[in-house]
């Protein structure tokens, strides 16, 4: 990766930070991941259903988007622990790792049928509101459900474990 590419990634990060109200996405520089990559919790039925819809739309529109679920075990290649990947929706776009609503907006921006939604959630006021709702309500709720499913699976596989 050239110095020009690194500068462009940092400049993009700074622009996104300003547009996100000062919340800086993680800069993840990797020449191997030039296409948009979605990292999601595929063990979550809600997450899987939503991402399956995105997968169908991107395939129908001929978009080059990769989808990596937790069960793939590839999240470490993208700089995430399994727990961090389970807590939030992530997208790597142009070498920048985004999470939460900025990740959704980045993916939706690439999808012609959902571009309007990316525009909408990036509007001042709505950007902050959707970010707060995702960060403090939806993501924690989905993560708690994920942990409950894991505990249930462990108790089924180990009947002697306390419930």
PDB file of N, CA and C in Angstrom, residues 52-154:
ATOM      1  N   UNK A  52     -29.108 -11.952   4.935  1.00  0.00           N
ATOM      2  CA  UNK A  52     -29.486 -12.768   3.775  1.00  0.00           C
ATOM      3  C   UNK A  52     -30.203 -11.912   2.734  1.00  0.00           C
ATOM      4  N   UNK A  53     -31.027 -10.979   3.193  1.00  0.00           N
ATOM      5  CA  UNK A  53     -31.678 -10.046   2.272  1.00  0.00           C
ATOM      6  C   UNK A  53     -30.667  -9.166   1.557  1.00  0.00           C
ATOM      7  N   UNK A  54     -29.668  -8.674   2.305  1.00  0.00           N
ATOM      8  CA  UNK A  54     -28.613  -7.865   1.686  1.00  0.00           C
ATOM      9  C   UNK A  54     -27.827  -8.701   0.674  1.00  0.00           C
ATOM     10  N   UNK A  55     -27.556  -9.938   1.044  1.00  0.00           N
ATOM     11  CA  UNK A  55     -26.807 -10.836   0.147  1.00  0.00           C
ATOM     12  C   UNK A  55     -27.568 -11.040  -1.167  1.00  0.00           C
ATOM     13  N   UNK A  56     -28.872 -11.277  -1.067  1.00  0.00           N
ATOM     14  CA  UNK A  56     -29.697 -11.458  -2.278  1.00  0.00           C
ATOM     15  C   UNK A  56     -29.686 -10.190  -3.133  1.00  0.00           C
ATOM     16  N   UNK A  57     -29.883  -9.028  -2.476  1.00  0.00           N
ATOM     17  CA  UNK A  57     -29.917  -7.772  -3.235  1.00  0.00           C
ATOM     18  C   UNK A  57     -28.588  -7.475  -3.913  1.00  0.00           C
ATOM     19  N   UNK A  58     -27.479  -7.696  -3.207  1.00  0.00           N
ATOM     20  CA  UNK A  58     -26.179  -7.407  -3.822  1.00  0.00           C
ATOM     21  C   UNK A  58     -25.909  -8.363  -4.975  1.00  0.00           C
ATOM     22  N   UNK A  59     -26.340  -9.620  -4.844  1.00  0.00           N
ATOM     23  CA  UNK A  59     -26.163 -10.583  -5.945  1.00  0.00           C
ATOM     24  C   UNK A  59     -27.014 -10.177  -7.147  1.00  0.00           C
ATOM     25  N   UNK A  60     -28.265  -9.782  -6.897  1.00  0.00           N
ATOM     26  CA  UNK A  60     -29.150  -9.372  -7.990  1.00  0.00           C
ATOM     27  C   UNK A  60     -28.626  -8.122  -8.688  1.00  0.00           C
ATOM     28  N   UNK A  61     -28.000  -7.231  -7.923  1.00  0.00           N
ATOM     29  CA  UNK A  61     -27.481  -5.988  -8.493  1.00  0.00           C
ATOM     30  C   UNK A  61     -26.053  -6.140  -9.025  1.00  0.00           C
ATOM     31  N   UNK A  62     -25.471  -7.334  -8.887  1.00  0.00           N
ATOM     32  CA  UNK A  62     -24.122  -7.582  -9.385  1.00  0.00           C
ATOM     33  C   UNK A  62     -23.036  -6.844  -8.614  1.00  0.00           C
ATOM     34  N   UNK A  63     -23.267  -6.601  -7.333  1.00  0.00           N
ATOM     35  CA  UNK A  63     -22.282  -5.895  -6.506  1.00  0.00           C
ATOM     36  C   UNK A  63     -21.281  -6.884  -5.926  1.00  0.00           C
ATOM     37  N   UNK A  64     -20.049  -6.454  -5.792  1.00  0.00           N
ATOM     38  CA  UNK A  64     -18.983  -7.295  -5.262  1.00  0.00           C
ATOM     39  C   UNK A  64     -18.840  -7.030  -3.763  1.00  0.00           C
ATOM     40  N   UNK A  65     -19.661  -7.733  -2.980  1.00  0.00           N
ATOM     41  CA  UNK A  65     -19.658  -7.588  -1.526  1.00  0.00           C
ATOM     42  C   UNK A  65     -19.434  -8.964  -0.924  1.00  0.00           C
ATOM     43  N   UNK A  66     -18.509  -9.043   0.027  1.00  0.00           N
ATOM     44  CA  UNK A  66     -18.243 -10.307   0.721  1.00  0.00           C
ATOM     45  C   UNK A  66     -19.004 -10.308   2.043  1.00  0.00           C
ATOM     46  N   UNK A  67     -19.459 -11.470   2.456  1.00  0.00           N
ATOM     47  CA  UNK A  67     -20.193 -11.613   3.708  1.00  0.00           C
ATOM     48  C   UNK A  67     -19.480 -12.646   4.569  1.00  0.00           C
ATOM     49  N   UNK A  68     -19.058 -12.234   5.765  1.00  0.00           N
ATOM     50  CA  UNK A  68     -18.339 -13.113   6.685  1.00  0.00           C
ATOM     51  C   UNK A  68     -19.118 -13.232   7.982  1.00  0.00           C
ATOM     52  N   UNK A  69     -19.612 -14.426   8.258  1.00  0.00           N
ATOM     53  CA  UNK A  69     -20.337 -14.667   9.503  1.00  0.00           C
ATOM     54  C   UNK A  69     -19.401 -15.167  10.585  1.00  0.00           C
ATOM     55  N   UNK A  70     -19.858 -15.095  11.832  1.00  0.00           N
ATOM     56  CA  UNK A  70     -19.052 -15.567  12.956  1.00  0.00           C
ATOM     57  C   UNK A  70     -18.681 -17.035  12.822  1.00  0.00           C
ATOM     58  N   UNK A  71     -19.589 -17.842  12.286  1.00  0.00           N
ATOM     59  CA  UNK A  71     -19.304 -19.270  12.175  1.00  0.00           C
ATOM     60  C   UNK A  71     -18.202 -19.562  11.161  1.00  0.00           C
ATOM     61  N   UNK A  72     -17.891 -18.582  10.292  1.00  0.00           N
ATOM     62  CA  UNK A  72     -16.773 -18.741   9.357  1.00  0.00           C
ATOM     63  C   UNK A  72     -15.439 -18.716  10.098  1.00  0.00           C
ATOM     64  N   UNK A  73     -15.418 -18.008  11.234  1.00  0.00           N
ATOM     65  CA  UNK A  73     -14.186 -17.874  12.002  1.00  0.00           C
ATOM     66  C   UNK A  73     -13.175 -16.947  11.366  1.00  0.00           C
ATOM     67  N   UNK A  74     -13.599 -16.114  10.417  1.00  0.00           N
ATOM     68  CA  UNK A  74     -12.665 -15.242   9.695  1.00  0.00           C
ATOM     69  C   UNK A  74     -12.588 -13.831  10.273  1.00  0.00           C
ATOM     70  N   UNK A  75     -13.341 -13.540  11.350  1.00  0.00           N
ATOM     71  CA  UNK A  75     -13.356 -12.187  11.881  1.00  0.00           C
ATOM     72  C   UNK A  75     -11.973 -11.744  12.359  1.00  0.00           C
ATOM     73  N   UNK A  76     -11.145 -12.667  12.832  1.00  0.00           N
ATOM     74  CA  UNK A  76      -9.792 -12.316  13.287  1.00  0.00           C
ATOM     75  C   UNK A  76      -8.949 -11.776  12.137  1.00  0.00           C
ATOM     76  N   UNK A  77      -9.186 -12.267  10.921  1.00  0.00           N
ATOM     77  CA  UNK A  77      -8.464 -11.757   9.756  1.00  0.00           C
ATOM     78  C   UNK A  77      -8.772 -10.287   9.507  1.00  0.00           C
ATOM     79  N   UNK A  78      -9.887  -9.834  10.049  1.00  0.00           N
ATOM     80  CA  UNK A  78     -10.322  -8.453   9.862  1.00  0.00           C
ATOM     81  C   UNK A  78     -10.070  -7.602  11.101  1.00  0.00           C
ATOM     82  N   UNK A  79      -9.300  -8.150  12.048  1.00  0.00           N
ATOM     83  CA  UNK A  79      -8.943  -7.386  13.237  1.00  0.00           C
ATOM     84  C   UNK A  79      -9.993  -7.383  14.329  1.00  0.00           C
ATOM     85  N   UNK A  80     -10.914  -8.344  14.325  1.00  0.00           N
ATOM     86  CA  UNK A  80     -11.976  -8.401  15.325  1.00  0.00           C
ATOM     87  C   UNK A  80     -11.923  -9.709  16.108  1.00  0.00           C
ATOM     88  N   UNK A  81     -12.235  -9.620  17.395  1.00  0.00           N
ATOM     89  CA  UNK A  81     -12.427 -10.839  18.171  1.00  0.00           C
ATOM     90  C   UNK A  81     -13.827 -11.358  17.866  1.00  0.00           C
ATOM     91  N   UNK A  82     -14.074 -12.601  18.217  1.00  0.00           N
ATOM     92  CA  UNK A  82     -15.405 -13.171  18.002  1.00  0.00           C
ATOM     93  C   UNK A  82     -16.448 -12.401  18.813  1.00  0.00           C
ATOM     94  N   UNK A  83     -16.079 -12.008  20.041  1.00  0.00           N
ATOM     95  CA  UNK A  83     -17.003 -11.267  20.893  1.00  0.00           C
ATOM     96  C   UNK A  83     -17.306  -9.886  20.306  1.00  0.00           C
ATOM     97  N   UNK A  84     -16.288  -9.193  19.838  1.00  0.00           N
ATOM     98  CA  UNK A  84     -16.499  -7.858  19.246  1.00  0.00           C
ATOM     99  C   UNK A  84     -17.363  -7.949  17.994  1.00  0.00           C
ATOM    100  N   UNK A  85     -17.140  -8.981  17.203  1.00  0.00           N
ATOM    101  CA  UNK A  85     -17.939  -9.162  15.986  1.00  0.00           C
ATOM    102  C   UNK A  85     -19.387  -9.500  16.322  1.00  0.00           C
ATOM    103  N   UNK A  86     -19.607 -10.190  17.438  1.00  0.00           N
ATOM    104  CA  UNK A  86     -20.976 -10.545  17.836  1.00  0.00           C
ATOM    105  C   UNK A  86     -21.729  -9.344  18.397  1.00  0.00           C
ATOM    106  N   UNK A  87     -21.018  -8.381  18.926  1.00  0.00           N
ATOM    107  CA  UNK A  87     -21.665  -7.233  19.572  1.00  0.00           C
ATOM    108  C   UNK A  87     -22.263  -6.228  18.595  1.00  0.00           C
ATOM    109  N   UNK A  88     -21.679  -6.110  17.392  1.00  0.00           N
ATOM    110  CA  UNK A  88     -22.107  -5.057  16.467  1.00  0.00           C
ATOM    111  C   UNK A  88     -21.984  -5.526  15.028  1.00  0.00           C
ATOM    112  N   UNK A  89     -22.683  -4.847  14.151  1.00  0.00           N
ATOM    113  CA  UNK A  89     -22.601  -5.063  12.705  1.00  0.00           C
ATOM    114  C   UNK A  89     -21.382  -4.299  12.205  1.00  0.00           C
ATOM    115  N   UNK A  90     -20.554  -4.943  11.386  1.00  0.00           N
ATOM    116  CA  UNK A  90     -19.324  -4.322  10.882  1.00  0.00           C
ATOM    117  C   UNK A  90     -19.264  -4.390   9.359  1.00  0.00           C
ATOM    118  N   UNK A  91     -18.670  -3.366   8.771  1.00  0.00           N
ATOM    119  CA  UNK A  91     -18.414  -3.330   7.332  1.00  0.00           C
ATOM    120  C   UNK A  91     -17.015  -2.772   7.128  1.00  0.00           C
ATOM    121  N   UNK A  92     -16.238  -3.434   6.295  1.00  0.00           N
ATOM    122  CA  UNK A  92     -14.952  -2.893   5.879  1.00  0.00           C
ATOM    123  C   UNK A  92     -15.159  -2.340   4.480  1.00  0.00           C
ATOM    124  N   UNK A  93     -14.877  -1.059   4.338  1.00  0.00           N
ATOM    125  CA  UNK A  93     -15.069  -0.391   3.051  1.00  0.00           C
ATOM    126  C   UNK A  93     -13.874   0.520   2.797  1.00  0.00           C
ATOM    127  N   UNK A  94     -13.203   0.318   1.677  1.00  0.00           N
ATOM    128  CA  UNK A  94     -12.031   1.114   1.305  1.00  0.00           C
ATOM    129  C   UNK A  94     -10.982   1.123   2.409  1.00  0.00           C
ATOM    130  N   UNK A  95     -10.779  -0.031   3.062  1.00  0.00           N
ATOM    131  CA  UNK A  95      -9.763  -0.142   4.093  1.00  0.00           C
ATOM    132  C   UNK A  95     -10.160   0.411   5.439  1.00  0.00           C
ATOM    133  N   UNK A  96     -11.408   0.848   5.599  1.00  0.00           N
ATOM    134  CA  UNK A  96     -11.865   1.410   6.868  1.00  0.00           C
ATOM    135  C   UNK A  96     -12.893   0.470   7.482  1.00  0.00           C
ATOM    136  N   UNK A  97     -12.668   0.119   8.747  1.00  0.00           N
ATOM    137  CA  UNK A  97     -13.602  -0.736   9.475  1.00  0.00           C
ATOM    138  C   UNK A  97     -14.639   0.153  10.151  1.00  0.00           C
ATOM    139  N   UNK A  98     -15.897  -0.022   9.770  1.00  0.00           N
ATOM    140  CA  UNK A  98     -17.001   0.735  10.343  1.00  0.00           C
ATOM    141  C   UNK A  98     -17.851  -0.221  11.163  1.00  0.00           C
ATOM    142  N   UNK A  99     -18.514   0.304  12.193  1.00  0.00           N
ATOM    143  CA  UNK A  99     -19.414  -0.550  12.958  1.00  0.00           C
ATOM    144  C   UNK A  99     -20.660   0.233  13.323  1.00  0.00           C
ATOM    145  N   UNK A 100     -21.721  -0.500  13.623  1.00  0.00           N
ATOM    146  CA  UNK A 100     -22.976   0.130  14.003  1.00  0.00           C
ATOM    147  C   UNK A 100     -23.659   0.792  12.816  1.00  0.00           C
ATOM    148  N   UNK A 101     -24.346   1.891  13.081  1.00  0.00           N
ATOM    149  CA  UNK A 101     -25.100   2.580  12.031  1.00  0.00           C
ATOM    150  C   UNK A 101     -24.218   3.079  10.887  1.00  0.00           C
ATOM    151  N   UNK A 102     -23.002   3.577  11.141  1.00  0.00           N
ATOM    152  CA  UNK A 102     -22.152   3.950  10.005  1.00  0.00           C
ATOM    153  C   UNK A 102     -21.866   2.765   9.075  1.00  0.00           C
ATOM    154  N   UNK A 103     -21.784   1.554   9.641  1.00  0.00           N
ATOM    155  CA  UNK A 103     -21.568   0.361   8.813  1.00  0.00           C
ATOM    156  C   UNK A 103     -22.806   0.061   7.967  1.00  0.00           C
ATOM    157  N   UNK A 104     -23.980   0.140   8.581  1.00  0.00           N
ATOM    158  CA  UNK A 104     -25.215  -0.063   7.818  1.00  0.00           C
ATOM    159  C   UNK A 104     -25.307   0.967   6.690  1.00  0.00           C
ATOM    160  N   UNK A 105     -25.064   2.238   7.019  1.00  0.00           N
ATOM    161  CA  UNK A 105     -25.180   3.306   6.017  1.00  0.00           C
ATOM    162  C   UNK A 105     -24.197   3.093   4.866  1.00  0.00           C
ATOM    163  N   UNK A 106     -22.980   2.645   5.182  1.00  0.00           N
ATOM    164  CA  UNK A 106     -21.987   2.404   4.125  1.00  0.00           C
ATOM    165  C   UNK A 106     -22.451   1.287   3.192  1.00  0.00           C
ATOM    166  N   UNK A 107     -23.006   0.215   3.771  1.00  0.00           N
ATOM    167  CA  UNK A 107     -23.508  -0.889   2.940  1.00  0.00           C
ATOM    168  C   UNK A 107     -24.710  -0.430   2.124  1.00  0.00           C
ATOM    169  N   UNK A 108     -25.651   0.241   2.772  1.00  0.00           N
ATOM    170  CA  UNK A 108     -26.848   0.697   2.064  1.00  0.00           C
ATOM    171  C   UNK A 108     -26.498   1.660   0.934  1.00  0.00           C
ATOM    172  N   UNK A 109     -25.468   2.465   1.115  1.00  0.00           N
ATOM    173  CA  UNK A 109     -25.050   3.420   0.084  1.00  0.00           C
ATOM    174  C   UNK A 109     -24.631   2.703  -1.201  1.00  0.00           C
ATOM    175  N   UNK A 110     -24.076   1.516  -1.061  1.00  0.00           N
ATOM    176  CA  UNK A 110     -23.642   0.747  -2.237  1.00  0.00           C
ATOM    177  C   UNK A 110     -24.790   0.033  -2.941  1.00  0.00           C
ATOM    178  N   UNK A 111     -25.905  -0.122  -2.255  1.00  0.00           N
ATOM    179  CA  UNK A 111     -27.026  -0.895  -2.786  1.00  0.00           C
ATOM    180  C   UNK A 111     -28.062   0.055  -3.375  1.00  0.00           C
ATOM    181  N   UNK A 112     -28.258   0.011  -4.689  1.00  0.00           N
ATOM    182  CA  UNK A 112     -29.163   0.970  -5.326  1.00  0.00           C
ATOM    183  C   UNK A 112     -30.551   1.052  -4.687  1.00  0.00           C
ATOM    184  N   UNK A 113     -31.099  -0.086  -4.287  1.00  0.00           N
ATOM    185  CA  UNK A 113     -32.451  -0.079  -3.718  1.00  0.00           C
ATOM    186  C   UNK A 113     -32.511   0.484  -2.298  1.00  0.00           C
ATOM    187  N   UNK A 114     -31.377   0.545  -1.617  1.00  0.00           N
ATOM    188  CA  UNK A 114     -31.362   1.042  -0.236  1.00  0.00           C
ATOM    189  C   UNK A 114     -30.578   2.344  -0.075  1.00  0.00           C
ATOM    190  N   UNK A 115     -30.138   2.914  -1.182  1.00  0.00           N
ATOM    191  CA  UNK A 115     -29.371   4.160  -1.117  1.00  0.00           C
ATOM    192  C   UNK A 115     -30.149   5.266  -0.406  1.00  0.00           C
ATOM    193  N   UNK A 116     -31.454   5.300  -0.614  1.00  0.00           N
ATOM    194  CA  UNK A 116     -32.300   6.306   0.034  1.00  0.00           C
ATOM    195  C   UNK A 116     -32.219   6.182   1.556  1.00  0.00           C
ATOM    196  N   UNK A 117     -32.102   4.942   2.046  1.00  0.00           N
ATOM    197  CA  UNK A 117     -32.029   4.712   3.485  1.00  0.00           C
ATOM    198  C   UNK A 117     -30.696   5.214   4.047  1.00  0.00           C
ATOM    199  N   UNK A 118     -29.620   5.013   3.291  1.00  0.00           N
ATOM    200  CA  UNK A 118     -28.317   5.547   3.704  1.00  0.00           C
ATOM    201  C   UNK A 118     -28.387   7.065   3.788  1.00  0.00           C
ATOM    202  N   UNK A 119     -29.005   7.687   2.787  1.00  0.00           N
ATOM    203  CA  UNK A 119     -29.155   9.147   2.788  1.00  0.00           C
ATOM    204  C   UNK A 119     -29.950   9.588   4.019  1.00  0.00           C
ATOM    205  N   UNK A 120     -31.029   8.871   4.309  1.00  0.00           N
ATOM    206  CA  UNK A 120     -31.907   9.237   5.417  1.00  0.00           C
ATOM    207  C   UNK A 120     -31.200   9.158   6.767  1.00  0.00           C
ATOM    208  N   UNK A 121     -30.512   8.032   7.035  1.00  0.00           N
ATOM    209  CA  UNK A 121     -29.879   7.873   8.357  1.00  0.00           C
ATOM    210  C   UNK A 121     -28.636   8.733   8.522  1.00  0.00           C
ATOM    211  N   UNK A 122     -28.188   9.358   7.459  1.00  0.00           N
ATOM    212  CA  UNK A 122     -27.042  10.271   7.559  1.00  0.00           C
ATOM    213  C   UNK A 122     -27.462  11.730   7.762  1.00  0.00           C
ATOM    214  N   UNK A 123     -28.757  12.010   7.770  1.00  0.00           N
ATOM    215  CA  UNK A 123     -29.242  13.383   7.988  1.00  0.00           C
ATOM    216  C   UNK A 123     -28.960  13.796   9.422  1.00  0.00           C
ATOM    217  N   UNK A 124     -28.565  15.062   9.610  1.00  0.00           N
ATOM    218  CA  UNK A 124     -28.338  15.555  10.981  1.00  0.00           C
ATOM    219  C   UNK A 124     -29.595  15.328  11.828  1.00  0.00           C
ATOM    220  N   UNK A 125     -29.377  14.949  13.033  1.00  0.00           N
ATOM    221  CA  UNK A 125     -30.489  14.624  13.929  1.00  0.00           C
ATOM    222  C   UNK A 125     -30.840  13.152  13.834  1.00  0.00           C
ATOM    223  N   UNK A 126     -31.185  12.688  12.649  1.00  0.00           N
ATOM    224  CA  UNK A 126     -31.477  11.259  12.467  1.00  0.00           C
ATOM    225  C   UNK A 126     -30.221  10.419  12.645  1.00  0.00           C
ATOM    226  N   UNK A 127     -29.086  10.941  12.195  1.00  0.00           N
ATOM    227  CA  UNK A 127     -27.814  10.210  12.345  1.00  0.00           C
ATOM    228  C   UNK A 127     -27.560   9.944  13.827  1.00  0.00           C
ATOM    229  N   UNK A 128     -27.719  10.973  14.657  1.00  0.00           N
ATOM    230  CA  UNK A 128     -27.480  10.809  16.083  1.00  0.00           C
ATOM    231  C   UNK A 128     -28.542   9.905  16.723  1.00  0.00           C
ATOM    232  N   UNK A 129     -29.799  10.096  16.333  1.00  0.00           N
ATOM    233  CA  UNK A 129     -30.885   9.301  16.897  1.00  0.00           C
ATOM    234  C   UNK A 129     -30.730   7.820  16.555  1.00  0.00           C
ATOM    235  N   UNK A 130     -30.482   7.512  15.296  1.00  0.00           N
ATOM    236  CA  UNK A 130     -30.334   6.101  14.908  1.00  0.00           C
ATOM    237  C   UNK A 130     -29.093   5.495  15.548  1.00  0.00           C
ATOM    238  N   UNK A 131     -28.033   6.303  15.679  1.00  0.00           N
ATOM    239  CA  UNK A 131     -26.820   5.817  16.337  1.00  0.00           C
ATOM    240  C   UNK A 131     -27.073   5.464  17.795  1.00  0.00           C
ATOM    241  N   UNK A 132     -27.786   6.329  18.500  1.00  0.00           N
ATOM    242  CA  UNK A 132     -28.105   6.071  19.912  1.00  0.00           C
ATOM    243  C   UNK A 132     -29.010   4.855  20.040  1.00  0.00           C
ATOM    244  N   UNK A 133     -30.028   4.763  19.187  1.00  0.00           N
ATOM    245  CA  UNK A 133     -30.939   3.614  19.244  1.00  0.00           C
ATOM    246  C   UNK A 133     -30.206   2.300  18.983  1.00  0.00           C
ATOM    247  N   UNK A 134     -29.322   2.304  17.987  1.00  0.00           N
ATOM    248  CA  UNK A 134     -28.574   1.080  17.692  1.00  0.00           C
ATOM    249  C   UNK A 134     -27.587   0.773  18.818  1.00  0.00           C
ATOM    250  N   UNK A 135     -26.810   1.778  19.220  1.00  0.00           N
ATOM    251  CA  UNK A 135     -25.749   1.563  20.212  1.00  0.00           C
ATOM    252  C   UNK A 135     -26.272   1.193  21.593  1.00  0.00           C
ATOM    253  N   UNK A 136     -27.406   1.784  21.994  1.00  0.00           N
ATOM    254  CA  UNK A 136     -27.871   1.601  23.368  1.00  0.00           C
ATOM    255  C   UNK A 136     -29.122   0.743  23.504  1.00  0.00           C
ATOM    256  N   UNK A 137     -29.723   0.365  22.409  1.00  0.00           N
ATOM    257  CA  UNK A 137     -30.921  -0.479  22.492  1.00  0.00           C
ATOM    258  C   UNK A 137     -30.771  -1.748  21.655  1.00  0.00           C
ATOM    259  N   UNK A 138     -30.684  -1.595  20.336  1.00  0.00           N
ATOM    260  CA  UNK A 138     -30.711  -2.768  19.457  1.00  0.00           C
ATOM    261  C   UNK A 138     -29.472  -3.657  19.595  1.00  0.00           C
ATOM    262  N   UNK A 139     -28.289  -3.076  19.486  1.00  0.00           N
ATOM    263  CA  UNK A 139     -27.064  -3.896  19.558  1.00  0.00           C
ATOM    264  C   UNK A 139     -26.959  -4.613  20.906  1.00  0.00           C
ATOM    265  N   UNK A 140     -27.166  -3.933  22.043  1.00  0.00           N
ATOM    266  CA  UNK A 140     -27.095  -4.658  23.324  1.00  0.00           C
ATOM    267  C   UNK A 140     -28.164  -5.752  23.457  1.00  0.00           C
ATOM    268  N   UNK A 141     -29.366  -5.473  22.975  1.00  0.00           N
ATOM    269  CA  UNK A 141     -30.434  -6.468  23.036  1.00  0.00           C
ATOM    270  C   UNK A 141     -30.081  -7.701  22.210  1.00  0.00           C
ATOM    271  N   UNK A 142     -29.627  -7.498  20.983  1.00  0.00           N
ATOM    272  CA  UNK A 142     -29.245  -8.625  20.122  1.00  0.00           C
ATOM    273  C   UNK A 142     -28.065  -9.391  20.714  1.00  0.00           C
ATOM    274  N   UNK A 143     -27.120  -8.666  21.341  1.00  0.00           N
ATOM    275  CA  UNK A 143     -25.963  -9.329  21.950  1.00  0.00           C
ATOM    276  C   UNK A 143     -26.402 -10.178  23.149  1.00  0.00           C
ATOM    277  N   UNK A 144     -27.301  -9.659  23.980  1.00  0.00           N
ATOM    278  CA  UNK A 144     -27.795 -10.452  25.120  1.00  0.00           C
ATOM    279  C   UNK A 144     -28.510 -11.708  24.631  1.00  0.00           C
ATOM    280  N   UNK A 145     -29.273 -11.578  23.560  1.00  0.00           N
ATOM    281  CA  UNK A 145     -29.945 -12.747  22.985  1.00  0.00           C
ATOM    282  C   UNK A 145     -28.911 -13.756  22.477  1.00  0.00           C
ATOM    283  N   UNK A 146     -27.832 -13.257  21.909  1.00  0.00           N
ATOM    284  CA  UNK A 146     -26.739 -14.108  21.422  1.00  0.00           C
ATOM    285  C   UNK A 146     -26.125 -14.885  22.592  1.00  0.00           C
ATOM    286  N   UNK A 147     -25.843 -14.180  23.697  1.00  0.00           N
ATOM    287  CA  UNK A 147     -25.248 -14.843  24.865  1.00  0.00           C
ATOM    288  C   UNK A 147     -26.204 -15.893  25.444  1.00  0.00           C
ATOM    289  N   UNK A 148     -27.502 -15.588  25.467  1.00  0.00           N
ATOM    290  CA  UNK A 148     -28.491 -16.543  25.966  1.00  0.00           C
ATOM    291  C   UNK A 148     -28.502 -17.790  25.082  1.00  0.00           C
ATOM    292  N   UNK A 149     -28.458 -17.611  23.759  1.00  0.00           N
ATOM    293  CA  UNK A 149     -28.420 -18.763  22.843  1.00  0.00           C
ATOM    294  C   UNK A 149     -27.172 -19.593  23.085  1.00  0.00           C
ATOM    295  N   UNK A 150     -26.032 -18.927  23.300  1.00  0.00           N
ATOM    296  CA  UNK A 150     -24.787 -19.655  23.554  1.00  0.00           C
ATOM    297  C   UNK A 150     -24.885 -20.481  24.844  1.00  0.00           C
ATOM    298  N   UNK A 151     -25.417 -19.864  25.903  1.00  0.00           N
ATOM    299  CA  UNK A 151     -25.556 -20.591  27.177  1.00  0.00           C
ATOM    300  C   UNK A 151     -26.480 -21.793  27.009  1.00  0.00           C
ATOM    301  N   UNK A 152     -27.573 -21.610  26.280  1.00  0.00           N
ATOM    302  CA  UNK A 152     -28.513 -22.701  26.052  1.00  0.00           C
ATOM    303  C   UNK A 152     -27.839 -23.839  25.287  1.00  0.00           C
ATOM    304  N   UNK A 153     -27.063 -23.495  24.262  1.00  0.00           N
ATOM    305  CA  UNK A 153     -26.371 -24.523  23.477  1.00  0.00           C
ATOM    306  C   UNK A 153     -25.345 -25.256  24.331  1.00  0.00           C
ATOM    307  N   UNK A 154     -24.641 -24.520  25.203  1.00  0.00           N
ATOM    308  CA  UNK A 154     -23.650 -25.158  26.076  1.00  0.00           C
ATOM    309  C   UNK A 154     -24.320 -26.097  27.063  1.00  0.00           C
TER     310      UNK A 154
END
